[in-house]
Short mmCIF file of C-alpha atoms in Angstrom, two decimals:
data_model
loop_
_atom_site.label_atom_id
_atom_site.label_comp_id
_atom_site.label_asym_id
_atom_site.label_seq_id
_atom_site.Cartn_x
_atom_site.Cartn_y
_atom_site.Cartn_z
CA GLN A 79 -13.86 1.49 -15.71
CA VAL A 80 -13.09 -1.97 -17.06
CA GLN A 81 -16.03 -3.75 -18.63
CA LEU A 82 -16.19 -7.29 -19.94
CA VAL A 83 -18.90 -8.08 -22.48
CA GLN A 84 -19.58 -11.68 -23.36
CA SER A 85 -21.28 -13.30 -26.34
CA GLY A 86 -24.86 -14.54 -26.23
CA ALA A 87 -26.45 -17.75 -25.04
CA GLU A 88 -25.75 -21.01 -26.85
CA VAL A 89 -27.69 -24.26 -27.20
CA LYS A 90 -25.64 -27.25 -28.28
CA LYS A 91 -26.13 -30.97 -28.77
CA PRO A 92 -24.00 -33.51 -26.88
CA GLY A 93 -20.65 -34.03 -28.55
CA ALA A 94 -20.62 -30.59 -30.16
CA SER A 95 -18.22 -27.71 -29.49
CA VAL A 96 -18.95 -24.20 -28.24
CA ASN A 97 -16.95 -21.00 -28.51
CA VAL A 98 -17.67 -18.21 -26.03
CA SER A 99 -16.11 -14.78 -26.46
CA CYS A 100 -15.35 -11.95 -24.04
CA LYS A 101 -14.59 -8.36 -25.11
CA SER A 102 -12.31 -6.35 -22.84
CA SER A 103 -11.07 -2.74 -22.85
CA ALA A 104 -7.43 -3.82 -22.53
CA ASN A 105 -5.32 -6.96 -22.47
CA TYR A 106 -5.32 -8.39 -18.96
CA TYR A 107 -4.89 -11.83 -17.46
CA MET A 108 -8.29 -13.37 -18.09
CA HIS A 109 -9.84 -16.28 -16.24
CA TRP A 110 -12.81 -18.42 -17.19
CA VAL A 111 -15.12 -19.69 -14.44
CA ARG A 112 -18.34 -21.66 -14.79
CA HIS A 113 -21.39 -22.02 -12.59
CA ALA A 114 -23.53 -25.10 -13.16
CA PRO A 115 -27.10 -25.22 -11.82
CA GLY A 116 -27.12 -26.05 -8.12
CA GLN A 117 -23.33 -26.14 -7.99
CA GLY A 118 -20.59 -23.77 -6.88
CA LEU A 119 -18.14 -21.73 -8.91
CA GLU A 120 -15.55 -23.74 -10.83
CA TRP A 121 -12.30 -22.30 -12.19
CA MET A 122 -11.49 -23.49 -15.71
CA GLY A 123 -8.29 -21.75 -16.72
CA VAL A 124 -6.47 -18.48 -17.40
CA ILE A 125 -4.74 -16.86 -20.38
CA ASN A 126 -1.97 -14.26 -20.17
CA PRO A 127 -2.20 -10.72 -21.63
CA SER A 128 -0.19 -11.49 -24.75
CA GLY A 129 -2.15 -14.66 -25.44
CA ASP A 130 0.91 -16.88 -25.78
CA PHE A 131 0.33 -18.87 -22.60
CA ALA A 132 -2.73 -20.47 -21.04
CA THR A 133 -3.09 -22.90 -18.20
CA TYR A 134 -6.12 -25.05 -17.47
CA ALA A 135 -7.65 -26.86 -14.55
CA GLN A 136 -6.78 -30.53 -14.79
CA LYS A 137 -10.43 -31.41 -15.26
CA PHE A 138 -10.59 -29.43 -18.51
CA GLN A 139 -7.18 -30.18 -20.03
CA GLY A 140 -7.57 -31.53 -23.54
CA ARG A 141 -11.16 -30.32 -23.86
CA VAL A 142 -10.84 -26.55 -23.39
CA THR A 143 -8.74 -24.07 -25.37
CA MET A 144 -8.38 -20.39 -24.47
CA THR A 145 -7.14 -17.90 -27.04
CA ARG A 146 -7.13 -14.15 -27.52
CA ASP A 147 -6.88 -11.58 -30.27
CA THR A 148 -4.87 -8.72 -28.77
CA SER A 149 -5.76 -6.35 -31.61
CA THR A 150 -9.49 -6.59 -30.91
CA LYS A 151 -9.06 -7.34 -27.18
CA ARG A 152 -11.30 -10.38 -27.48
CA ILE A 153 -10.73 -13.55 -25.51
CA TYR A 154 -12.18 -16.90 -26.57
CA MET A 155 -12.96 -20.09 -24.70
CA GLU A 156 -13.66 -23.16 -26.80
CA MET A 157 -14.92 -26.37 -25.25
CA SER A 158 -15.27 -29.59 -27.22
CA GLY A 159 -17.05 -32.87 -26.57
CA LEU A 160 -19.92 -31.19 -24.75
CA ARG A 161 -21.97 -33.24 -22.29
CA SER A 162 -25.17 -32.47 -20.47
CA ASP A 163 -23.24 -31.71 -17.30
CA ASP A 164 -21.44 -28.89 -19.13
CA THR A 165 -24.72 -26.96 -18.99
CA ALA A 166 -23.75 -23.87 -17.02
CA VAL A 167 -23.21 -20.13 -17.04
CA TYR A 168 -19.68 -19.38 -18.24
CA TYR A 169 -17.95 -16.21 -17.04
CA CYS A 170 -14.80 -14.43 -18.07
CA ALA A 171 -13.13 -12.58 -15.20
CA LYS A 172 -10.18 -10.19 -15.12
CA GLY A 173 -7.22 -11.13 -12.95
CA GLU A 174 -6.37 -8.67 -10.17
CA GLY A 175 -2.72 -7.64 -10.01
CA ASP A 176 -0.37 -10.34 -8.79
CA THR A 177 -2.98 -12.44 -6.99
CA TRP A 178 -5.46 -15.10 -8.05
CA ALA A 179 -8.34 -12.70 -7.29
CA MET A 180 -10.76 -11.79 -10.09
CA ASP A 181 -11.88 -8.19 -9.80
CA VAL A 182 -14.13 -7.65 -12.82
CA TRP A 183 -16.54 -10.21 -14.27
CA GLY A 184 -18.43 -10.47 -17.52
CA GLN A 185 -22.19 -10.80 -17.48
CA GLY A 186 -22.05 -14.53 -18.15
CA THR A 187 -22.96 -16.73 -21.11
CA THR A 188 -25.46 -19.54 -20.66
CA VAL A 189 -24.49 -22.72 -22.47
CA THR A 190 -27.18 -25.39 -22.61
CA VAL A 191 -26.27 -28.89 -23.77
CA SER A 192 -29.32 -30.92 -24.70
CA SER A 193 -30.29 -33.49 -27.28
CA SER B 783 -8.07 -33.64 -3.31
CA TYR B 784 -7.54 -30.33 -1.55
CA GLU B 785 -10.63 -28.34 -0.62
CA LEU B 786 -11.70 -25.05 0.88
CA THR B 787 -14.52 -25.77 3.34
CA GLN B 788 -17.43 -23.39 3.92
CA PRO B 789 -20.71 -23.94 5.78
CA PRO B 790 -23.48 -24.48 3.21
CA SER B 791 -25.85 -21.98 4.77
CA LEU B 792 -26.22 -19.26 7.38
CA SER B 793 -29.31 -17.35 8.50
CA VAL B 794 -29.26 -14.03 10.34
CA SER B 795 -31.78 -11.34 11.21
CA PRO B 796 -31.43 -7.79 9.89
CA GLY B 797 -29.02 -5.71 11.96
CA GLN B 798 -27.15 -8.75 13.28
CA THR B 799 -23.58 -9.75 12.41
CA ALA B 800 -22.93 -12.58 9.95
CA ARG B 801 -19.63 -14.44 10.04
CA ILE B 802 -18.89 -16.80 7.15
CA THR B 803 -15.87 -19.05 7.56
CA CYS B 804 -13.62 -20.81 5.07
CA SER B 805 -11.04 -23.39 6.12
CA GLY B 806 -8.07 -24.82 4.27
CA ASN B 807 -4.58 -26.06 5.09
CA THR B 808 -2.79 -23.70 2.70
CA LEU B 809 -4.53 -20.54 3.94
CA PRO B 810 -1.68 -19.61 6.33
CA LYS B 811 0.57 -19.03 3.29
CA GLU B 812 -1.90 -18.16 0.52
CA HIS B 813 -4.13 -15.09 0.15
CA ALA B 814 -7.89 -15.56 0.32
CA HIS B 815 -10.54 -13.62 -1.56
CA TRP B 816 -14.33 -13.40 -1.19
CA TYR B 817 -17.10 -13.04 -3.76
CA GLN B 818 -20.75 -12.16 -3.39
CA GLN B 819 -23.15 -13.63 -5.94
CA LYS B 820 -26.77 -12.59 -5.93
CA ALA B 821 -29.39 -14.67 -7.72
CA GLY B 822 -29.07 -14.41 -11.49
CA GLN B 823 -26.05 -12.11 -11.34
CA ALA B 824 -22.31 -12.42 -11.88
CA PRO B 825 -20.06 -12.71 -8.83
CA VAL B 826 -18.61 -9.53 -7.31
CA LEU B 827 -15.25 -9.36 -5.55
CA VAL B 828 -15.90 -8.00 -2.04
CA ILE B 829 -12.61 -8.82 -0.21
CA TYR B 830 -9.17 -9.58 -1.65
CA LYS B 831 -5.80 -10.42 -0.10
CA ASP B 832 -7.56 -11.58 3.08
CA THR B 833 -8.58 -8.12 4.33
CA GLU B 834 -8.58 -5.57 1.48
CA ARG B 835 -11.87 -4.06 0.32
CA PRO B 836 -12.28 -2.97 -3.34
CA SER B 837 -13.62 0.51 -3.95
CA GLY B 838 -17.40 0.67 -3.73
CA ILE B 839 -17.75 -2.20 -1.26
CA PRO B 840 -19.43 -1.10 2.01
CA GLU B 841 -17.25 -0.89 5.11
CA ARG B 842 -19.59 -3.25 6.96
CA LEU B 843 -18.02 -6.10 4.94
CA SER B 844 -14.62 -7.09 6.29
CA GLY B 845 -12.19 -10.00 6.10
CA SER B 846 -9.84 -11.60 8.59
CA LYS B 847 -7.53 -14.59 8.87
CA THR B 848 -6.49 -16.80 11.77
CA GLY B 849 -4.33 -19.81 10.99
CA THR B 850 -6.13 -22.11 8.57
CA THR B 851 -9.41 -20.17 8.65
CA VAL B 852 -10.49 -16.97 6.93
CA THR B 853 -13.69 -15.17 7.87
CA LEU B 854 -15.95 -12.77 6.02
CA THR B 855 -17.81 -10.59 8.52
CA ILE B 856 -20.89 -8.56 7.60
CA THR B 857 -21.80 -6.12 10.35
CA GLY B 858 -25.38 -4.83 10.53
CA VAL B 859 -26.73 -7.24 7.93
CA GLN B 860 -29.24 -5.78 5.49
CA ALA B 861 -31.76 -7.48 3.23
CA GLU B 862 -29.58 -6.63 0.22
CA ASP B 863 -26.79 -8.82 1.66
CA GLU B 864 -28.78 -11.98 0.94
CA ALA B 865 -26.59 -13.87 -1.53
CA ASP B 866 -24.19 -16.75 -2.01
CA TYR B 867 -20.68 -16.06 -0.76
CA TYR B 868 -17.61 -17.89 -2.06
CA CYS B 869 -14.09 -17.89 -0.70
CA GLN B 870 -11.23 -18.44 -3.12
CA SER B 871 -7.57 -19.17 -2.65
CA ALA B 872 -4.95 -21.36 -4.32
CA ASP B 873 -4.81 -25.12 -4.66
CA SER B 874 -2.45 -27.23 -2.55
CA ARG B 875 0.52 -26.46 -4.84
CA GLY B 876 -0.30 -22.77 -5.15
CA THR B 877 -0.45 -23.09 -8.93
CA SER B 878 -4.12 -22.43 -9.65
CA PRO B 879 -7.20 -20.84 -8.07
CA LEU B 880 -9.67 -22.85 -6.05
CA PHE B 881 -13.15 -21.89 -4.84
CA GLY B 882 -14.86 -22.97 -1.68
CA GLY B 883 -18.25 -24.64 -2.00
CA GLY B 884 -20.13 -21.44 -1.19
CA THR B 885 -22.34 -20.28 1.69
CA LYS B 886 -25.94 -19.22 1.16
CA LEU B 887 -26.68 -16.26 3.44
CA THR B 888 -30.35 -15.83 4.23
CA VAL B 889 -31.60 -12.62 5.85
CA LEU B 890 -34.64 -13.52 7.93
#
């Protein structure tokens, strides 16, 4: 049974950076999705199993970096230049086979951006 | 920009059938997937590849596709089905995932 365990909640000031981690049982394609208050789900990007390729939603290009440590099976999502509208729950989610579906989700990490 | 369109809300009584639609021009050639998200919880994949049901998902949840519209059908709605439901497919170029705006299902 695949489980994804994410790091704890973060509180950051505007302009700061945040690094959220996700621990997996194996190296899969891993997506990051966020859910802002009162909004829908928003796909941010995906990293491949070996960690040598990541692709990002256009909205986040230049501000988000996804990396992974294959030896520890941890995946990281770093976002810089935080703004108040980045306040959201951030999820890692395992890619399903050869589709864009996401079949296992982490428990979510709340990131609050406030001065 | 390309969008997947869902109704914002739907209300049904227990035991009735709920049908949640999602429309998009690329749906005839791209798979659609559905997620259930209950308040304060992570999303759960309930339908993938238009009609497939992951293990552990009740048979009363089913998916279908006709042209540019996919539908999530919940037969015999129960109180526990109250949640937000999101469709997901690919963007207009098929190069990245895209979520619909979500539908809030209320069980009366």
